[in-house]
């Protein structure tokens, strides 16, 4: 039985590979989810660095570099990891691993065989995989599809016939597009889409607004056929709002904020003037 796209908390599923190998897994939790995968002897899971939450005693973990990563240098320049971890059951009995979502996100089990063996994703969408799955981070050479953030500059392609687990922030919606159906989505809200979907980038406003940032300024116009997964709260947007709340306190919440700034500049002014007077003397 092939894995479904979505799952409910604590509900067990069974993935059957094209070679008839059976791998049970569970998706635990509701917001910040964990996928628990059962591994038979000599079976392994490839996961994103830092995603391992727990594992049984028979599991060995190794950090490896993926040679198929075509944009490894670019990933490194943008502060992203260029390695993967391999969790291998070296024991003689069944073991298990728990892979956690890196933020408040849902975990999506994607059977690549259903999608023709290929999916296009946001760079940080991939979490872990079972069986034959390759992750390529490539650069989109089409100038019209290059947006001002690294998330739009890099594209992640997942291919193979195995089971991949992706993460989507907040709530996740699945849209099934028929031939010729058009859907406009903010670029940061796209988790993944099938390779059959045509993507065009649209800038909503002058280019200077896009360069200097803002919300809903770049839209992806998607044309079917194909399947699209949409997230309600991208991590990039969540982190920006948290940063604004921390670094830009509201006047009503902190009425002394501007007074503190005024005192700081007054003290700085006094120090500068005093230095000039002492210098002249």
Coordinates of C-alpha atoms in Angstrom, one line a residue:
X1 CA 0.0 0.0 0.0
X2 CA 1.5 3.3 -1.1
X3 CA 1.8 6.1 1.5
X4 CA -0.8 8.8 1.5
X5 CA 0.1 12.4 1.1
X6 CA -1.2 13.4 4.5
X7 CA -1.6 11.6 7.8
X8 CA -3.3 12.0 11.2
X9 CA -1.4 12.0 14.5
X10 CA -0.3 8.6 15.8
X11 CA -1.8 6.8 12.8
X12 CA 0.6 4.1 11.5
X13 CA 1.2 3.6 7.7
X14 CA 3.1 1.1 5.6
X15 CA 5.2 2.0 2.6
X16 CA 5.8 -0.6 0.0
X17 CA 8.7 0.0 -2.4
X18 CA 8.7 -1.1 -6.0
X19 CA 10.9 -4.0 -4.8
X20 CA 8.1 -5.1 -2.4
X21 CA 10.1 -4.0 0.6
X22 CA 7.7 -3.0 3.4
X23 CA 8.6 -0.1 5.8
X24 CA 6.2 0.9 8.6
X25 CA 6.2 4.5 9.8
X26 CA 4.2 6.8 12.1
X27 CA 3.7 10.6 12.0
X28 CA 3.4 11.8 15.6
X29 CA 2.1 15.1 16.9
X30 CA -0.1 17.8 15.3
X31 CA 2.0 21.0 14.9
X32 CA 5.7 20.3 15.3
X33 CA 5.6 16.7 14.1
X34 CA 7.9 13.7 14.3
X35 CA 8.1 10.8 11.8
X36 CA 9.0 7.5 13.4
X37 CA 10.4 5.0 10.9
X38 CA 10.9 1.3 11.6
X39 CA 14.1 -0.1 10.1
X40 CA 14.8 -3.8 9.5
X41 CA 18.4 -5.0 9.8
X42 CA 20.7 -3.3 7.1
X43 CA 18.0 -0.8 6.2
X44 CA 18.7 2.9 6.3
X45 CA 17.2 6.4 6.2
X46 CA 18.8 9.5 4.7
X47 CA 17.9 12.7 6.6
X48 CA 18.7 16.3 6.9
X49 CA 21.5 17.2 9.3
X50 CA 20.2 18.1 12.8
X51 CA 16.8 16.4 12.2
X52 CA 17.5 13.2 14.2
X53 CA 15.4 13.3 17.4
X54 CA 15.9 9.8 18.8
X55 CA 16.9 6.3 17.7
X56 CA 17.2 2.8 19.0
X57 CA 20.5 1.3 20.1
X58 CA 21.1 -0.6 16.9
X59 CA 21.1 2.5 14.7
X60 CA 24.4 4.0 13.6
X61 CA 24.6 7.6 12.3
X62 CA 27.0 8.9 9.7
X63 CA 27.4 12.3 8.2
X64 CA 28.1 12.2 4.4
X65 CA 28.4 14.6 1.5
X66 CA 25.9 14.1 -1.3
X67 CA 27.9 14.1 -4.6
X68 CA 24.7 14.7 -6.7
X69 CA 24.3 18.2 -5.0
X70 CA 24.8 20.5 -8.0
X71 CA 24.6 23.7 -6.0
X72 CA 26.7 22.7 -3.0
X73 CA 28.9 25.7 -3.1
X74 CA 25.9 28.1 -3.5
X75 CA 24.3 26.4 -0.5
X76 CA 27.4 26.8 1.5
X77 CA 27.6 30.5 0.6
X78 CA 24.0 31.0 1.7
X79 CA 24.7 29.3 5.1
X80 CA 23.0 26.0 4.2
X81 CA 24.3 22.5 4.9
X82 CA 25.8 20.5 2.0
X83 CA 25.8 17.2 3.8
X84 CA 23.2 14.6 4.9
X85 CA 23.1 12.1 7.7
X86 CA 22.6 8.3 7.1
X87 CA 20.9 6.4 9.8
X88 CA 21.7 2.7 9.3
X89 CA 20.4 -0.3 11.3
X90 CA 23.5 -2.4 11.8
X91 CA 22.0 -4.7 14.3
X92 CA 20.3 -8.1 13.9
X93 CA 16.8 -6.9 15.1
X94 CA 14.4 -4.3 14.0
X95 CA 15.2 -0.7 15.1
X96 CA 13.6 2.7 14.8
X97 CA 14.5 6.4 14.3
X98 CA 12.6 9.5 15.1
X99 CA 13.0 12.4 12.6
X100 CA 11.7 15.8 13.8
X101 CA 10.5 18.7 11.8
X102 CA 12.8 21.7 12.3
X103 CA 10.0 24.1 13.2
X104 CA 6.3 24.3 13.7
X105 CA 5.5 22.3 10.6
X106 CA 3.6 19.3 9.2
X107 CA 5.4 16.3 7.7
X108 CA 4.2 15.1 4.3
X109 CA 5.0 11.6 3.1
X110 CA 5.4 11.7 -0.7
X111 CA 5.6 8.5 -2.7
X112 CA 7.6 9.7 -5.7
X113 CA 6.3 6.8 -7.8
X114 CA 2.9 8.5 -7.9
X115 CA 4.4 11.7 -9.2
X116 CA 6.4 10.2 -12.1
X117 CA 9.6 10.0 -10.0
X118 CA 10.2 13.7 -9.6
X119 CA 9.1 16.7 -7.4
X120 CA 10.2 20.3 -7.2
X121 CA 10.5 21.8 -3.7
X122 CA 11.6 24.8 -1.7
X123 CA 15.2 24.4 -0.7
X124 CA 14.4 23.5 3.0
X125 CA 11.4 21.3 2.3
X126 CA 13.2 17.9 2.3
X127 CA 13.4 16.2 5.7
X128 CA 14.3 12.5 5.1
X129 CA 13.8 9.7 2.7
X130 CA 13.5 5.9 2.4
X131 CA 14.7 3.8 -0.5
X132 CA 15.7 5.3 -3.9
X133 CA 15.5 9.1 -3.4
X134 CA 18.0 11.7 -4.7
X135 CA 18.0 15.3 -3.7
X136 CA 19.5 17.9 -6.1
X137 CA 19.8 21.5 -5.3
X138 CA 20.1 23.3 -8.6
X139 CA 20.0 26.9 -9.8
X140 CA 17.2 28.1 -12.1
X141 CA 19.0 29.7 -15.0
X142 CA 15.8 31.4 -16.3
X143 CA 16.2 35.1 -15.4
X144 CA 12.4 35.6 -15.1
X145 CA 12.3 33.0 -12.3
X146 CA 15.1 34.5 -10.2
X147 CA 13.7 36.4 -7.2
X148 CA 15.5 38.5 -4.6
X149 CA 15.8 35.8 -1.9
X150 CA 17.9 32.7 -1.7
X151 CA 14.7 30.6 -1.4
X152 CA 13.8 31.7 -4.9
X153 CA 17.3 31.5 -6.3
X154 CA 17.8 27.8 -5.3
X155 CA 15.5 25.1 -6.3
X156 CA 15.4 21.6 -4.8
X157 CA 14.6 18.6 -7.0
X158 CA 13.7 15.3 -5.5
X159 CA 13.8 12.3 -7.8
X160 CA 13.6 8.5 -7.6
X161 CA 11.1 5.8 -6.8
X162 CA 11.3 5.9 -3.0
X163 CA 9.4 7.7 -0.2
X164 CA 10.4 11.3 0.7
X165 CA 9.2 13.2 3.7
X166 CA 8.8 16.9 3.3
X167 CA 7.9 19.7 5.8
X168 CA 5.5 22.5 5.4
X169 CA 5.1 25.4 7.9
X170 CA 1.7 25.9 9.6
X171 CA -1.2 24.2 7.8
X172 CA -0.7 22.5 4.4
X173 CA -3.2 22.5 1.6
X174 CA -3.0 20.2 -1.4
X175 CA -4.3 21.5 -4.8
X176 CA -4.9 19.1 -7.7
X177 CA -4.7 21.2 -10.9
X178 CA -6.3 19.9 -14.1
X179 CA -5.0 20.6 -17.6
X180 CA -5.0 24.4 -18.2
X181 CA -6.1 25.3 -14.6
X182 CA -4.3 28.3 -13.3
X183 CA -3.4 29.0 -9.6
X184 CA -1.5 32.1 -8.3
X185 CA 0.5 31.5 -5.1
X186 CA 2.9 33.6 -3.1
X187 CA 6.3 32.1 -3.9
X188 CA 7.2 31.6 -0.2
X189 CA 4.0 29.6 0.4
X190 CA 4.9 26.8 -2.1
X191 CA 6.2 23.7 -0.4
X192 CA 6.4 21.4 -3.4
X193 CA 4.8 20.7 -6.8
X194 CA 5.0 18.0 -9.5
X195 CA 7.3 18.5 -12.4
X196 CA 4.3 18.7 -14.8
X197 CA 3.2 22.1 -13.4
X198 CA 4.3 25.1 -15.4
X199 CA 5.7 27.9 -13.2
X200 CA 5.8 31.6 -14.2
X201 CA 7.0 34.4 -11.8
X202 CA 5.0 37.6 -11.6
X203 CA 6.2 40.8 -9.8
X204 CA 3.4 42.7 -8.1
X205 CA 4.6 46.3 -8.3
X206 CA 7.8 48.2 -9.2
X207 CA 11.1 46.4 -9.1
X208 CA 12.4 48.7 -6.4
X209 CA 9.7 47.4 -4.0
X210 CA 10.7 43.8 -4.8
X211 CA 14.4 44.6 -4.2
X212 CA 13.8 46.4 -0.8
X213 CA 11.4 43.6 0.4
X214 CA 7.8 43.3 1.4
X215 CA 5.0 40.8 1.6
X216 CA 3.2 39.3 -1.4
X217 CA 5.4 41.1 -3.9
X218 CA 6.4 38.0 -5.9
X219 CA 3.7 35.6 -7.1
X220 CA 4.1 32.2 -8.8
X221 CA 1.5 31.6 -11.5
X222 CA 1.0 27.8 -11.7
X223 CA -0.6 26.1 -14.7
X224 CA -1.8 22.5 -14.5
X225 CA -1.8 19.6 -14.8
X226 CA -0.2 18.6 -11.5
X227 CA -0.3 18.7 -7.7
X228 CA 0.8 21.6 -5.5
X229 CA 1.4 21.7 -1.8
X230 CA 0.9 25.1 -0.1
X231 CA 2.0 26.1 3.4
X232 CA 0.3 28.7 5.5
X233 CA 3.3 29.9 7.5
X234 CA 6.8 29.7 5.8
X235 CA 9.6 29.7 8.2
X236 CA 11.2 32.7 6.5
X237 CA 8.0 34.8 7.2
X238 CA 7.7 33.5 10.8
X239 CA 11.3 34.4 11.6
X240 CA 10.9 37.8 10.1
X241 CA 7.8 38.6 12.2
X242 CA 9.5 37.3 15.4
X243 CA 12.6 39.5 14.6
X244 CA 10.4 42.5 14.1
X245 CA 8.6 41.9 17.4
X246 CA 11.9 41.6 19.2
X247 CA 13.8 44.5 17.6
X248 CA 11.0 47.0 17.1
X249 CA 9.0 47.3 20.3
X250 CA 5.6 48.9 20.1
X251 CA 5.2 52.3 21.7
X252 CA 2.1 51.2 23.6
X253 CA 4.0 48.1 25.0
X254 CA 7.1 50.1 25.8
X255 CA 6.3 53.8 26.3
X256 CA 9.9 54.4 27.6
X257 CA 11.5 53.3 24.3
X258 CA 11.7 56.7 22.6
X259 CA 12.7 58.3 25.9
X260 CA 15.6 55.9 26.2
X261 CA 16.7 56.7 22.7
X262 CA 16.5 60.4 23.4
X263 CA 18.6 60.0 26.6
X264 CA 21.2 57.9 24.6
X265 CA 21.6 60.6 21.9
X266 CA 21.8 63.3 24.5
X267 CA 24.5 61.6 26.4
X268 CA 26.4 60.9 23.1
X269 CA 26.0 64.6 22.2
X270 CA 27.4 65.7 25.6
X271 CA 30.4 63.3 25.3
X272 CA 31.2 64.6 21.8
X273 CA 30.9 68.3 22.8
X274 CA 33.0 67.7 25.9
X275 CA 35.7 66.0 23.8
X276 CA 35.8 68.9 21.4
X277 CA 36.1 71.5 24.3
X278 CA 38.8 69.5 26.0
X279 CA 40.7 69.2 22.7
X280 CA 40.6 73.0 22.1
X281 CA 41.8 73.6 25.7

